[in-house]
GROMACS .gro file of C-alpha atoms in nm:
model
   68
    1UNK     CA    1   0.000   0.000   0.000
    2UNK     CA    2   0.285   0.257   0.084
    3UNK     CA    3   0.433   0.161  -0.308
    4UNK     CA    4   0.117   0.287  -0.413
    5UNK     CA    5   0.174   0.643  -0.270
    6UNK     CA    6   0.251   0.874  -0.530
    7UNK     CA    7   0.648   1.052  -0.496
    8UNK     CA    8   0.469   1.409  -0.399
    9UNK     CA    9   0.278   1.341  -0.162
   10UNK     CA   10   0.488   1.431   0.137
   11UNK     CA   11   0.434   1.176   0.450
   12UNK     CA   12   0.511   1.223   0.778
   13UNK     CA   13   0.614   0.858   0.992
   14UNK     CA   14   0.633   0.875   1.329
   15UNK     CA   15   0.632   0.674   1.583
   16UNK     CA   16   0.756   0.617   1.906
   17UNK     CA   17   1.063   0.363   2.019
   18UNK     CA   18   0.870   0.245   2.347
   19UNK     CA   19   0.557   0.170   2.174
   20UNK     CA   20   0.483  -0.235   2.242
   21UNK     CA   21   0.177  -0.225   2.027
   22UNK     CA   22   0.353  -0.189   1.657
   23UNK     CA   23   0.724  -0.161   1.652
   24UNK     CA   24   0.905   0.123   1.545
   25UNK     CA   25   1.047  -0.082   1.242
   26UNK     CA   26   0.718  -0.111   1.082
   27UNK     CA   27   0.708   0.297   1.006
   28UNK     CA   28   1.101   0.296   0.960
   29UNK     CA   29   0.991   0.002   0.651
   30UNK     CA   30   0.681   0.236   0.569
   31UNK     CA   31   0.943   0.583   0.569
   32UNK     CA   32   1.156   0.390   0.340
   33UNK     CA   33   0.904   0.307   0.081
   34UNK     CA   34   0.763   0.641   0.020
   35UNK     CA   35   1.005   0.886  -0.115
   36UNK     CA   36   0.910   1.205   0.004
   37UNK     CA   37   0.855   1.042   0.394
   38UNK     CA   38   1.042   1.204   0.686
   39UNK     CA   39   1.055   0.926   0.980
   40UNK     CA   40   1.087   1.063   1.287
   41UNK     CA   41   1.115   0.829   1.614
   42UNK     CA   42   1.050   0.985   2.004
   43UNK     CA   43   1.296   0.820   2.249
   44UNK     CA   44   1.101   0.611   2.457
   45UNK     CA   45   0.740   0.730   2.314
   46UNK     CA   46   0.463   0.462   2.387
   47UNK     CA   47   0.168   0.407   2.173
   48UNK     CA   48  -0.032   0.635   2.245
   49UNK     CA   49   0.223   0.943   2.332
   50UNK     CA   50   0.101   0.918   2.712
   51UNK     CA   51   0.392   1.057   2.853
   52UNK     CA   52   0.420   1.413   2.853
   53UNK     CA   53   0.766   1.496   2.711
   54UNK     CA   54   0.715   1.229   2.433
   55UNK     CA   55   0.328   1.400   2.381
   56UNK     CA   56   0.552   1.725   2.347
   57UNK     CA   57   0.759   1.609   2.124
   58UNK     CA   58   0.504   1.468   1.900
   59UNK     CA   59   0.340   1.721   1.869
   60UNK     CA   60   0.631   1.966   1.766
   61UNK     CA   61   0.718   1.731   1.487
   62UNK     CA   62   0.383   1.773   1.392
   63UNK     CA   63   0.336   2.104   1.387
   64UNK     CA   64   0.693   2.133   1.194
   65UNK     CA   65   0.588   1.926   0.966
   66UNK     CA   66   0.273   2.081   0.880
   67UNK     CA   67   0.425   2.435   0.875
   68UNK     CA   68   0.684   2.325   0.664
   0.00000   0.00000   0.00000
């Protein structure tokens, strides 16, 4: 499915490296399919971004992103 995502559309992975529901490899594999894909990984972010400096930092990448 990520093959199928045309080279301008620009695609934001991330994902954190504490998450236990889908490993962190699976966006690093999606990043490196999609040619215009930044992967970004927060140190020790869970699932669902529950802590608060890995919520923060989520949601600057985010923003950055989208601004960008």
């Amino acid at each position: 499915m990520a093959r199928s995502i045309p080279p301008s559309v620009s695609m934001l992975c991330l994902h954190g490296t504490g998450d236990t529901t889908i490993p962190w490899q699976e966006s690093e594999l999606c990043a490196s399919l999609v040619p215009s894909s930044q992967l970004v990984l927060v140190e020790g972010g869970d699932h669902n971004f529950t802590q608060q400096q890995a919520k923060e930092q989520m949601a600057w990448h985010v923003v950055d992103f989208v601004l960008s």
